[in-house]
Coordinates of C-alpha atoms in Angstrom, one line a residue:
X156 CA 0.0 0.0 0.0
X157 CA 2.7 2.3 0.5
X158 CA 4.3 1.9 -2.6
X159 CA 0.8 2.9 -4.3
X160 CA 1.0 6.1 -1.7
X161 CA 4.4 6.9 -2.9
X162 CA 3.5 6.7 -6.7
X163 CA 0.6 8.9 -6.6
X164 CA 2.8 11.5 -4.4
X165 CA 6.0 11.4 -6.7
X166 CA 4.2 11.6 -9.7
X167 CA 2.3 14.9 -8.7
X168 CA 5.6 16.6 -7.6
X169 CA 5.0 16.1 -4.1
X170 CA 2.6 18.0 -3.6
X171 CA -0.6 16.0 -3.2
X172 CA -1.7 15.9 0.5
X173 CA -3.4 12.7 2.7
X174 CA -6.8 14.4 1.0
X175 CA -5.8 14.3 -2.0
X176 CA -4.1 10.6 -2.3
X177 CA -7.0 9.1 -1.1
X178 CA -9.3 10.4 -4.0
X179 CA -6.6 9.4 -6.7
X180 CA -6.6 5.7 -4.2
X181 CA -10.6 5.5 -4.6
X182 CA -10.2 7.0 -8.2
X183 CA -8.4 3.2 -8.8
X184 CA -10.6 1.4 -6.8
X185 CA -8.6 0.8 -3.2
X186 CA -10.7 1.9 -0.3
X187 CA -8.8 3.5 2.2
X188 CA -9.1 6.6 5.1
X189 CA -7.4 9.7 5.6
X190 CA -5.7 9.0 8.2
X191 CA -4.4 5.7 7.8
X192 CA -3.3 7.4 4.8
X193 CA -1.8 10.3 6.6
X194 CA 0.4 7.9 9.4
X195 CA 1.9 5.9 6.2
X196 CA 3.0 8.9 4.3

């Protein structure tokens, strides 16, 4: 899960927060909160 974190951080320049990784995360299908999100970035 982290690696799929990582990927959609790096690839928007760094500058997609724990909001924003968890839309692209349900935008591919992975269910996942915000802050479980948050503590692994």
């Amino acid at each position: 899960m982290t690696t799929a974190i990582d990927k959609i951080f790096w690839e928007n320049s760094r500058r997609y927060g724990s909001r924003r990784v968890v839309e692209a995360l349900k935008e591919q299908g992975v269910k996942a909160g915000r802050h479980w999100v948050r503590r692994l970035m």
